[in-house]
Amino acid sequence: FFFLKTRKLMTHTFVFALLFLSLCKAFTPYLHTSPFGVLTTSVFPSPPIATTSAPPSSPPHKSPYSTRPSLSLNLFGKKNKKDDAGDAESSSDTGDILNSPAFLSKKVEVLEKELKEAEADLSAAVFELDAAKEEWASQMDRLNGEYGAVKSRAFNATRDASKKATVKVVKEVLQVVDNFERAFTSVKCESEEAKEVEACYREIHAGMEAVFLELGVTAVETVGEEFDFERHEAIMQQPGTDYEEGIVCQEFQKGYMMEDELIRPAMVAVAL
């Protein structure tokens, strides 16, 4: 209830204010000032005032208020030309003061003083920095060393994890590669159609080997190499070969390595 009453009162006040402004705007042309500076209206003309004429010899009587400047009513914020001229003169005077040598020299002195204060603050900050470095230099060096060690361990751990994941995937794919190689050695294609199919399979096999090379996976060298128990797995010894004793003379299954890590040893036969 109180809110409704307040809202109604505010609405009536706003309406009365609009009516008052409208009346002021309507009667503005009829307002003028009296010799005493009092606002009067010329809507209703005043009755004529009887005056007596002065003798011809005497000068005409002048009111002491005849030289009083006329006052104008400014209700709606309109500026006169005289006010604009005064503002322009005051702004020009202000500009002259700001550009005067005395003002500029004073401004230079103030700026030089502020510059000296800034230099003093900078020198104090540098002194505090040097003192802090002397106090905490050993601890900062130790922290930098620990940070470098942690960063190196994190890098190595990430690299090892990536390498282990690659090795695991390659081991799974090697079973498919072995099946391709067994098929190439056991199946002999005679017809043109079969040879075309074999060519397609060989392209797939070559693509898989290319992917191995991109991952850093290489095949273990076997035939003609000296037997290495870290890379070769001997399943038999074969006499009567053209190779010397201890040399790999035949390969049964390829072995693969990734950098210095063995993924799978090669199954070979060693000459006697």
PDB file of C-alpha atoms in Angstrom:
ATOM      1  CA  PHE A   1       0.000   0.000   0.000  1.00  0.00           C
ATOM      2  CA  PHE A   2       2.814   2.391   0.901  1.00  0.00           C
ATOM      3  CA  PHE A   3       4.583   1.617  -2.393  1.00  0.00           C
ATOM      4  CA  LEU A   4       1.429   2.383  -4.414  1.00  0.00           C
ATOM      5  CA  LYS A   5       0.901   5.688  -2.587  1.00  0.00           C
ATOM      6  CA  THR A   6       4.516   6.724  -3.127  1.00  0.00           C
ATOM      7  CA  ARG A   7       4.378   5.831  -6.809  1.00  0.00           C
ATOM      8  CA  LYS A   8       1.166   7.839  -7.269  1.00  0.00           C
ATOM      9  CA  LEU A   9       2.676  10.883  -5.527  1.00  0.00           C
ATOM     10  CA  MET A  10       5.813  10.724  -7.703  1.00  0.00           C
ATOM     11  CA  THR A  11       3.673  10.525 -10.860  1.00  0.00           C
ATOM     12  CA  HIS A  12       1.686  13.651  -9.861  1.00  0.00           C
ATOM     13  CA  THR A  13       4.890  15.548  -9.051  1.00  0.00           C
ATOM     14  CA  PHE A  14       6.415  14.674 -12.437  1.00  0.00           C
ATOM     15  CA  VAL A  15       3.250  15.818 -14.282  1.00  0.00           C
ATOM     16  CA  PHE A  16       3.203  19.169 -12.405  1.00  0.00           C
ATOM     17  CA  ALA A  17       6.887  19.719 -13.216  1.00  0.00           C
ATOM     18  CA  LEU A  18       6.254  19.133 -16.930  1.00  0.00           C
ATOM     19  CA  LEU A  19       3.323  21.607 -16.864  1.00  0.00           C
ATOM     20  CA  PHE A  20       5.485  24.242 -15.119  1.00  0.00           C
ATOM     21  CA  LEU A  21       8.283  23.876 -17.689  1.00  0.00           C
ATOM     22  CA  SER A  22       5.792  24.124 -20.547  1.00  0.00           C
ATOM     23  CA  LEU A  23       4.327  27.358 -19.092  1.00  0.00           C
ATOM     24  CA  CYS A  24       7.798  28.840 -18.625  1.00  0.00           C
ATOM     25  CA  LYS A  25       8.712  28.046 -22.225  1.00  0.00           C
ATOM     26  CA  ALA A  26       5.436  29.562 -23.495  1.00  0.00           C
ATOM     27  CA  PHE A  27       5.802  32.856 -21.556  1.00  0.00           C
ATOM     28  CA  THR A  28       9.542  33.344 -22.096  1.00  0.00           C
ATOM     29  CA  PRO A  29       9.099  35.830 -25.050  1.00  0.00           C
ATOM     30  CA  TYR A  30       6.921  38.101 -22.878  1.00  0.00           C
ATOM     31  CA  LEU A  31       9.333  38.372 -19.948  1.00  0.00           C
ATOM     32  CA  HIS A  32      11.626  41.382 -19.537  1.00  0.00           C
ATOM     33  CA  THR A  33      13.304  43.235 -16.701  1.00  0.00           C
ATOM     34  CA  SER A  34      12.329  46.447 -15.025  1.00  0.00           C
ATOM     35  CA  PRO A  35      14.831  49.219 -14.314  1.00  0.00           C
ATOM     36  CA  PHE A  36      15.278  47.667 -10.874  1.00  0.00           C
ATOM     37  CA  GLY A  37      16.183  44.208 -12.266  1.00  0.00           C
ATOM     38  CA  VAL A  38      12.766  42.696 -11.406  1.00  0.00           C
ATOM     39  CA  LEU A  39      11.202  40.350 -13.933  1.00  0.00           C
ATOM     40  CA  THR A  40       7.900  41.570 -15.339  1.00  0.00           C
ATOM     41  CA  THR A  41       5.627  40.407 -18.119  1.00  0.00           C
ATOM     42  CA  SER A  42       4.264  42.320 -21.073  1.00  0.00           C
ATOM     43  CA  VAL A  43       1.235  40.125 -21.625  1.00  0.00           C
ATOM     44  CA  PHE A  44      -1.017  42.751 -19.985  1.00  0.00           C
ATOM     45  CA  PRO A  45       0.173  46.239 -20.949  1.00  0.00           C
ATOM     46  CA  SER A  46       0.527  48.677 -18.064  1.00  0.00           C
ATOM     47  CA  PRO A  47      -1.604  51.851 -18.062  1.00  0.00           C
ATOM     48  CA  PRO A  48       0.034  55.014 -19.429  1.00  0.00           C
ATOM     49  CA  ILE A  49       1.765  57.212 -16.891  1.00  0.00           C
ATOM     50  CA  ALA A  50       1.136  60.935 -17.038  1.00  0.00           C
ATOM     51  CA  THR A  51       4.360  62.891 -17.489  1.00  0.00           C
ATOM     52  CA  THR A  52       5.010  66.579 -17.517  1.00  0.00           C
ATOM     53  CA  SER A  53       7.112  68.019 -20.260  1.00  0.00           C
ATOM     54  CA  ALA A  54      10.238  69.839 -19.151  1.00  0.00           C
ATOM     55  CA  PRO A  55      10.972  73.395 -20.249  1.00  0.00           C
ATOM     56  CA  PRO A  56      12.735  73.634 -23.589  1.00  0.00           C
ATOM     57  CA  SER A  57      15.828  75.173 -22.072  1.00  0.00           C
ATOM     58  CA  SER A  58      16.426  72.332 -19.630  1.00  0.00           C
ATOM     59  CA  PRO A  59      18.108  69.141 -20.935  1.00  0.00           C
ATOM     60  CA  PRO A  60      16.018  66.034 -21.129  1.00  0.00           C
ATOM     61  CA  HIS A  61      15.834  64.091 -17.912  1.00  0.00           C
ATOM     62  CA  LYS A  62      17.682  60.746 -17.990  1.00  0.00           C
ATOM     63  CA  SER A  63      16.937  57.973 -15.616  1.00  0.00           C
ATOM     64  CA  PRO A  64      19.892  56.780 -13.578  1.00  0.00           C
ATOM     65  CA  TYR A  65      18.973  53.275 -14.672  1.00  0.00           C
ATOM     66  CA  SER A  66      19.100  54.067 -18.392  1.00  0.00           C
ATOM     67  CA  THR A  67      22.697  52.908 -18.568  1.00  0.00           C
ATOM     68  CA  ARG A  68      21.930  49.722 -16.664  1.00  0.00           C
ATOM     69  CA  PRO A  69      22.577  46.724 -18.935  1.00  0.00           C
ATOM     70  CA  SER A  70      19.528  44.775 -19.880  1.00  0.00           C
ATOM     71  CA  LEU A  71      19.049  41.441 -18.211  1.00  0.00           C
ATOM     72  CA  SER A  72      17.850  38.444 -20.155  1.00  0.00           C
ATOM     73  CA  LEU A  73      16.160  35.419 -18.695  1.00  0.00           C
ATOM     74  CA  ASN A  74      17.977  32.187 -19.570  1.00  0.00           C
ATOM     75  CA  LEU A  75      15.648  29.381 -18.576  1.00  0.00           C
ATOM     76  CA  PHE A  76      16.691  26.702 -21.053  1.00  0.00           C
ATOM     77  CA  GLY A  77      20.485  26.944 -21.057  1.00  0.00           C
ATOM     78  CA  LYS A  78      20.887  29.112 -24.188  1.00  0.00           C
ATOM     79  CA  LYS A  79      24.162  31.042 -24.360  1.00  0.00           C
ATOM     80  CA  ASN A  80      24.499  34.586 -25.581  1.00  0.00           C
ATOM     81  CA  LYS A  81      27.159  35.769 -27.995  1.00  0.00           C
ATOM     82  CA  LYS A  82      28.719  37.870 -25.238  1.00  0.00           C
ATOM     83  CA  ASP A  83      29.148  34.746 -23.072  1.00  0.00           C
ATOM     84  CA  ASP A  84      30.786  32.874 -25.972  1.00  0.00           C
ATOM     85  CA  ALA A  85      33.199  35.737 -26.530  1.00  0.00           C
ATOM     86  CA  GLY A  86      34.069  35.817 -22.831  1.00  0.00           C
ATOM     87  CA  ASP A  87      34.724  32.073 -22.808  1.00  0.00           C
ATOM     88  CA  ALA A  88      36.993  32.400 -25.858  1.00  0.00           C
ATOM     89  CA  GLU A  89      38.955  35.217 -24.200  1.00  0.00           C
ATOM     90  CA  SER A  90      39.365  33.241 -20.962  1.00  0.00           C
ATOM     91  CA  SER A  91      40.529  30.134 -22.858  1.00  0.00           C
ATOM     92  CA  SER A  92      43.072  32.201 -24.825  1.00  0.00           C
ATOM     93  CA  ASP A  93      44.343  33.740 -21.585  1.00  0.00           C
ATOM     94  CA  THR A  94      44.695  30.258 -20.084  1.00  0.00           C
ATOM     95  CA  GLY A  95      46.592  29.034 -23.158  1.00  0.00           C
ATOM     96  CA  ASP A  96      48.945  32.012 -22.926  1.00  0.00           C
ATOM     97  CA  ILE A  97      49.646  31.247 -19.270  1.00  0.00           C
ATOM     98  CA  LEU A  98      50.376  27.557 -19.985  1.00  0.00           C
ATOM     99  CA  ASN A  99      52.784  28.502 -22.794  1.00  0.00           C
ATOM    100  CA  SER A 100      54.572  31.220 -20.884  1.00  0.00           C
ATOM    101  CA  PRO A 101      58.320  30.754 -20.195  1.00  0.00           C
ATOM    102  CA  ALA A 102      57.846  31.021 -16.449  1.00  0.00           C
ATOM    103  CA  PHE A 103      55.245  28.264 -16.373  1.00  0.00           C
ATOM    104  CA  LEU A 104      57.306  26.013 -18.664  1.00  0.00           C
ATOM    105  CA  SER A 105      60.469  26.483 -16.607  1.00  0.00           C
ATOM    106  CA  LYS A 106      58.554  25.639 -13.449  1.00  0.00           C
ATOM    107  CA  LYS A 107      57.181  22.523 -15.116  1.00  0.00           C
ATOM    108  CA  VAL A 108      60.712  21.479 -16.145  1.00  0.00           C
ATOM    109  CA  GLU A 109      61.871  21.874 -12.554  1.00  0.00           C
ATOM    110  CA  VAL A 110      59.023  19.683 -11.318  1.00  0.00           C
ATOM    111  CA  LEU A 111      59.800  17.001 -13.910  1.00  0.00           C
ATOM    112  CA  GLU A 112      63.491  17.022 -13.029  1.00  0.00           C
ATOM    113  CA  LYS A 113      62.615  16.613  -9.364  1.00  0.00           C
ATOM    114  CA  GLU A 114      60.341  13.655 -10.131  1.00  0.00           C
ATOM    115  CA  LEU A 115      63.084  12.114 -12.316  1.00  0.00           C
ATOM    116  CA  LYS A 116      65.614  12.374  -9.479  1.00  0.00           C
ATOM    117  CA  GLU A 117      63.140  10.728  -7.088  1.00  0.00           C
ATOM    118  CA  ALA A 118      62.556   7.883  -9.583  1.00  0.00           C
ATOM    119  CA  GLU A 119      66.307   7.368  -9.966  1.00  0.00           C
ATOM    120  CA  ALA A 120      66.705   7.241  -6.203  1.00  0.00           C
ATOM    121  CA  ASP A 121      63.926   4.647  -5.927  1.00  0.00           C
ATOM    122  CA  LEU A 122      65.550   2.586  -8.681  1.00  0.00           C
ATOM    123  CA  SER A 123      68.938   2.686  -6.949  1.00  0.00           C
ATOM    124  CA  ALA A 124      67.332   1.551  -3.689  1.00  0.00           C
ATOM    125  CA  ALA A 125      65.555  -1.328  -5.451  1.00  0.00           C
ATOM    126  CA  VAL A 126      68.816  -2.432  -7.136  1.00  0.00           C
ATOM    127  CA  PHE A 127      70.609  -2.346  -3.785  1.00  0.00           C
ATOM    128  CA  GLU A 128      67.882  -4.487  -2.202  1.00  0.00           C
ATOM    129  CA  LEU A 129      68.081  -6.933  -5.135  1.00  0.00           C
ATOM    130  CA  ASP A 130      71.841  -7.317  -4.774  1.00  0.00           C
ATOM    131  CA  ALA A 131      71.506  -7.867  -1.053  1.00  0.00           C
ATOM    132  CA  ALA A 132      68.837 -10.531  -1.601  1.00  0.00           C
ATOM    133  CA  LYS A 133      71.028 -12.264  -4.179  1.00  0.00           C
ATOM    134  CA  GLU A 134      73.936 -12.427  -1.742  1.00  0.00           C
ATOM    135  CA  GLU A 135      71.666 -13.824   0.953  1.00  0.00           C
ATOM    136  CA  TRP A 136      69.792 -16.383  -1.141  1.00  0.00           C
ATOM    137  CA  ALA A 137      72.357 -17.191  -3.858  1.00  0.00           C
ATOM    138  CA  SER A 138      73.262 -20.661  -2.510  1.00  0.00           C
ATOM    139  CA  GLN A 139      69.642 -21.662  -2.039  1.00  0.00           C
ATOM    140  CA  MET A 140      68.718 -20.434  -5.525  1.00  0.00           C
ATOM    141  CA  ASP A 141      71.564 -22.465  -7.042  1.00  0.00           C
ATOM    142  CA  ARG A 142      70.413 -25.565  -5.188  1.00  0.00           C
ATOM    143  CA  LEU A 143      66.822 -25.058  -6.299  1.00  0.00           C
ATOM    144  CA  ASN A 144      67.917 -24.563  -9.921  1.00  0.00           C
ATOM    145  CA  GLY A 145      69.893 -27.791  -9.765  1.00  0.00           C
ATOM    146  CA  GLU A 146      66.942 -29.693  -8.314  1.00  0.00           C
ATOM    147  CA  TYR A 147      64.642 -28.250 -10.963  1.00  0.00           C
ATOM    148  CA  GLY A 148      67.021 -29.358 -13.721  1.00  0.00           C
ATOM    149  CA  ALA A 149      67.190 -32.870 -12.283  1.00  0.00           C
ATOM    150  CA  VAL A 150      63.392 -33.119 -12.009  1.00  0.00           C
ATOM    151  CA  LYS A 151      62.988 -31.845 -15.569  1.00  0.00           C
ATOM    152  CA  SER A 152      65.513 -34.379 -16.868  1.00  0.00           C
ATOM    153  CA  ARG A 153      63.820 -37.250 -15.013  1.00  0.00           C
ATOM    154  CA  ALA A 154      60.425 -36.235 -16.349  1.00  0.00           C
ATOM    155  CA  PHE A 155      61.775 -36.077 -19.891  1.00  0.00           C
ATOM    156  CA  ASN A 156      63.431 -39.484 -19.595  1.00  0.00           C
ATOM    157  CA  ALA A 157      60.303 -41.007 -18.088  1.00  0.00           C
ATOM    158  CA  THR A 158      58.165 -39.670 -20.935  1.00  0.00           C
ATOM    159  CA  ARG A 159      60.629 -40.909 -23.536  1.00  0.00           C
ATOM    160  CA  ASP A 160      60.855 -44.350 -21.927  1.00  0.00           C
ATOM    161  CA  ALA A 161      57.062 -44.608 -21.715  1.00  0.00           C
ATOM    162  CA  SER A 162      56.727 -43.723 -25.396  1.00  0.00           C
ATOM    163  CA  LYS A 163      59.409 -46.240 -26.317  1.00  0.00           C
ATOM    164  CA  LYS A 164      57.777 -49.024 -24.303  1.00  0.00           C
ATOM    165  CA  ALA A 165      54.420 -48.334 -25.932  1.00  0.00           C
ATOM    166  CA  THR A 166      55.991 -48.484 -29.413  1.00  0.00           C
ATOM    167  CA  VAL A 167      57.753 -51.763 -28.614  1.00  0.00           C
ATOM    168  CA  LYS A 168      54.508 -53.282 -27.348  1.00  0.00           C
ATOM    169  CA  VAL A 169      52.626 -52.340 -30.522  1.00  0.00           C
ATOM    170  CA  VAL A 170      55.414 -53.587 -32.777  1.00  0.00           C
ATOM    171  CA  LYS A 171      55.459 -56.959 -31.024  1.00  0.00           C
ATOM    172  CA  GLU A 172      51.767 -57.383 -31.740  1.00  0.00           C
ATOM    173  CA  VAL A 173      52.125 -56.366 -35.392  1.00  0.00           C
ATOM    174  CA  LEU A 174      55.111 -58.682 -35.949  1.00  0.00           C
ATOM    175  CA  GLN A 175      52.780 -61.671 -35.876  1.00  0.00           C
ATOM    176  CA  VAL A 176      51.010 -60.326 -38.974  1.00  0.00           C
ATOM    177  CA  VAL A 177      54.344 -59.612 -40.681  1.00  0.00           C
ATOM    178  CA  ASP A 178      55.502 -63.199 -39.988  1.00  0.00           C
ATOM    179  CA  ASN A 179      52.352 -64.564 -41.616  1.00  0.00           C
ATOM    180  CA  PHE A 180      53.030 -62.484 -44.745  1.00  0.00           C
ATOM    181  CA  GLU A 181      56.611 -63.761 -44.968  1.00  0.00           C
ATOM    182  CA  ARG A 182      55.584 -67.405 -44.445  1.00  0.00           C
ATOM    183  CA  ALA A 183      53.005 -67.045 -47.205  1.00  0.00           C
ATOM    184  CA  PHE A 184      55.561 -65.560 -49.606  1.00  0.00           C
ATOM    185  CA  THR A 185      57.982 -68.485 -49.048  1.00  0.00           C
ATOM    186  CA  SER A 186      55.418 -71.289 -49.120  1.00  0.00           C
ATOM    187  CA  VAL A 187      52.929 -70.208 -51.812  1.00  0.00           C
ATOM    188  CA  LYS A 188      54.021 -70.187 -55.439  1.00  0.00           C
ATOM    189  CA  CYS A 189      51.815 -68.185 -57.757  1.00  0.00           C
ATOM    190  CA  GLU A 190      51.469 -69.494 -61.319  1.00  0.00           C
ATOM    191  CA  SER A 191      48.497 -67.684 -62.861  1.00  0.00           C
ATOM    192  CA  GLU A 192      48.471 -64.003 -63.696  1.00  0.00           C
ATOM    193  CA  GLU A 193      45.556 -63.372 -61.364  1.00  0.00           C
ATOM    194  CA  ALA A 194      47.386 -64.989 -58.438  1.00  0.00           C
ATOM    195  CA  LYS A 195      50.503 -62.998 -59.204  1.00  0.00           C
ATOM    196  CA  GLU A 196      48.458 -59.759 -59.101  1.00  0.00           C
ATOM    197  CA  VAL A 197      47.072 -60.745 -55.701  1.00  0.00           C
ATOM    198  CA  GLU A 198      50.583 -61.555 -54.468  1.00  0.00           C
ATOM    199  CA  ALA A 199      51.801 -58.148 -55.695  1.00  0.00           C
ATOM    200  CA  CYS A 200      49.070 -56.459 -53.645  1.00  0.00           C
ATOM    201  CA  TYR A 201      50.109 -58.380 -50.522  1.00  0.00           C
ATOM    202  CA  ARG A 202      53.755 -57.498 -51.094  1.00  0.00           C
ATOM    203  CA  GLU A 203      52.817 -53.815 -51.290  1.00  0.00           C
ATOM    204  CA  ILE A 204      51.051 -54.106 -47.938  1.00  0.00           C
ATOM    205  CA  HIS A 205      54.100 -55.856 -46.459  1.00  0.00           C
ATOM    206  CA  ALA A 206      56.419 -53.162 -47.807  1.00  0.00           C
ATOM    207  CA  GLY A 207      54.186 -50.477 -46.303  1.00  0.00           C
ATOM    208  CA  MET A 208      54.376 -52.107 -42.880  1.00  0.00           C
ATOM    209  CA  GLU A 209      58.156 -52.275 -43.059  1.00  0.00           C
ATOM    210  CA  ALA A 210      58.252 -48.586 -44.016  1.00  0.00           C
ATOM    211  CA  VAL A 211      56.217 -47.784 -40.910  1.00  0.00           C
ATOM    212  CA  PHE A 212      58.709 -49.780 -38.831  1.00  0.00           C
ATOM    213  CA  LEU A 213      61.529 -47.648 -40.218  1.00  0.00           C
ATOM    214  CA  GLU A 214      59.671 -44.442 -39.341  1.00  0.00           C
ATOM    215  CA  LEU A 215      59.294 -45.704 -35.760  1.00  0.00           C
ATOM    216  CA  GLY A 216      63.006 -46.515 -35.568  1.00  0.00           C
ATOM    217  CA  VAL A 217      62.532 -50.289 -35.767  1.00  0.00           C
ATOM    218  CA  THR A 218      65.156 -52.117 -37.827  1.00  0.00           C
ATOM    219  CA  ALA A 219      65.727 -55.791 -38.688  1.00  0.00           C
ATOM    220  CA  VAL A 220      68.608 -57.706 -37.082  1.00  0.00           C
ATOM    221  CA  GLU A 221      71.374 -58.639 -39.543  1.00  0.00           C
ATOM    222  CA  THR A 222      71.825 -62.423 -39.702  1.00  0.00           C
ATOM    223  CA  VAL A 223      73.340 -64.297 -42.667  1.00  0.00           C
ATOM    224  CA  GLY A 224      77.081 -63.716 -42.956  1.00  0.00           C
ATOM    225  CA  GLU A 225      77.337 -62.132 -39.524  1.00  0.00           C
ATOM    226  CA  GLU A 226      79.112 -63.602 -36.554  1.00  0.00           C
ATOM    227  CA  PHE A 227      76.736 -65.210 -34.105  1.00  0.00           C
ATOM    228  CA  ASP A 228      75.767 -62.798 -31.312  1.00  0.00           C
ATOM    229  CA  PHE A 229      73.895 -64.373 -28.432  1.00  0.00           C
ATOM    230  CA  GLU A 230      72.334 -60.958 -27.545  1.00  0.00           C
ATOM    231  CA  ARG A 231      70.679 -60.597 -30.969  1.00  0.00           C
ATOM    232  CA  HIS A 232      70.556 -64.148 -32.393  1.00  0.00           C
ATOM    233  CA  GLU A 233      68.830 -67.272 -31.216  1.00  0.00           C
ATOM    234  CA  ALA A 234      70.455 -70.431 -32.630  1.00  0.00           C
ATOM    235  CA  ILE A 235      68.030 -73.284 -33.226  1.00  0.00           C
ATOM    236  CA  MET A 236      70.489 -75.554 -35.025  1.00  0.00           C
ATOM    237  CA  GLN A 237      74.080 -75.977 -36.217  1.00  0.00           C
ATOM    238  CA  GLN A 238      74.608 -76.742 -39.863  1.00  0.00           C
ATOM    239  CA  PRO A 239      77.800 -78.430 -41.114  1.00  0.00           C
ATOM    240  CA  GLY A 240      79.150 -78.416 -44.640  1.00  0.00           C
ATOM    241  CA  THR A 241      78.441 -74.801 -45.531  1.00  0.00           C
ATOM    242  CA  ASP A 242      80.458 -72.172 -47.253  1.00  0.00           C
ATOM    243  CA  TYR A 243      80.665 -70.170 -44.014  1.00  0.00           C
ATOM    244  CA  GLU A 244      83.244 -70.442 -41.294  1.00  0.00           C
ATOM    245  CA  GLU A 245      82.444 -71.843 -37.895  1.00  0.00           C
ATOM    246  CA  GLY A 246      80.390 -69.537 -35.723  1.00  0.00           C
ATOM    247  CA  ILE A 247      78.934 -67.598 -38.656  1.00  0.00           C
ATOM    248  CA  VAL A 248      75.179 -67.410 -39.210  1.00  0.00           C
ATOM    249  CA  CYS A 249      74.417 -69.328 -42.380  1.00  0.00           C
ATOM    250  CA  GLN A 250      70.595 -69.351 -42.462  1.00  0.00           C
ATOM    251  CA  GLU A 251      67.716 -67.279 -41.120  1.00  0.00           C
ATOM    252  CA  PHE A 252      64.399 -68.819 -40.086  1.00  0.00           C
ATOM    253  CA  GLN A 253      62.690 -65.790 -38.519  1.00  0.00           C
ATOM    254  CA  LYS A 254      63.607 -62.138 -38.590  1.00  0.00           C
ATOM    255  CA  GLY A 255      64.611 -60.299 -35.465  1.00  0.00           C
ATOM    256  CA  TYR A 256      63.941 -56.624 -34.779  1.00  0.00           C
ATOM    257  CA  MET A 257      65.526 -53.890 -32.678  1.00  0.00           C
ATOM    258  CA  MET A 258      64.533 -50.378 -31.706  1.00  0.00           C
ATOM    259  CA  GLU A 259      67.656 -48.276 -31.236  1.00  0.00           C
ATOM    260  CA  ASP A 260      69.661 -50.272 -28.663  1.00  0.00           C
ATOM    261  CA  GLU A 261      66.712 -52.315 -27.323  1.00  0.00           C
ATOM    262  CA  LEU A 262      66.029 -55.802 -28.692  1.00  0.00           C
ATOM    263  CA  ILE A 263      62.380 -56.374 -29.555  1.00  0.00           C
ATOM    264  CA  ARG A 264      62.755 -59.950 -30.762  1.00  0.00           C
ATOM    265  CA  PRO A 265      65.905 -62.081 -31.459  1.00  0.00           C
ATOM    266  CA  ALA A 266      66.404 -63.603 -34.889  1.00  0.00           C
ATOM    267  CA  MET A 267      66.098 -67.401 -35.194  1.00  0.00           C
ATOM    268  CA  VAL A 268      69.114 -68.633 -37.142  1.00  0.00           C
ATOM    269  CA  ALA A 269      71.311 -71.598 -37.972  1.00  0.00           C
ATOM    270  CA  VAL A 270      75.040 -71.427 -37.220  1.00  0.00           C
ATOM    271  CA  ALA A 271      77.754 -73.015 -39.396  1.00  0.00           C
ATOM    272  CA  LEU A 272      80.076 -75.681 -37.956  1.00  0.00           C
TER     273      LEU A 272
END
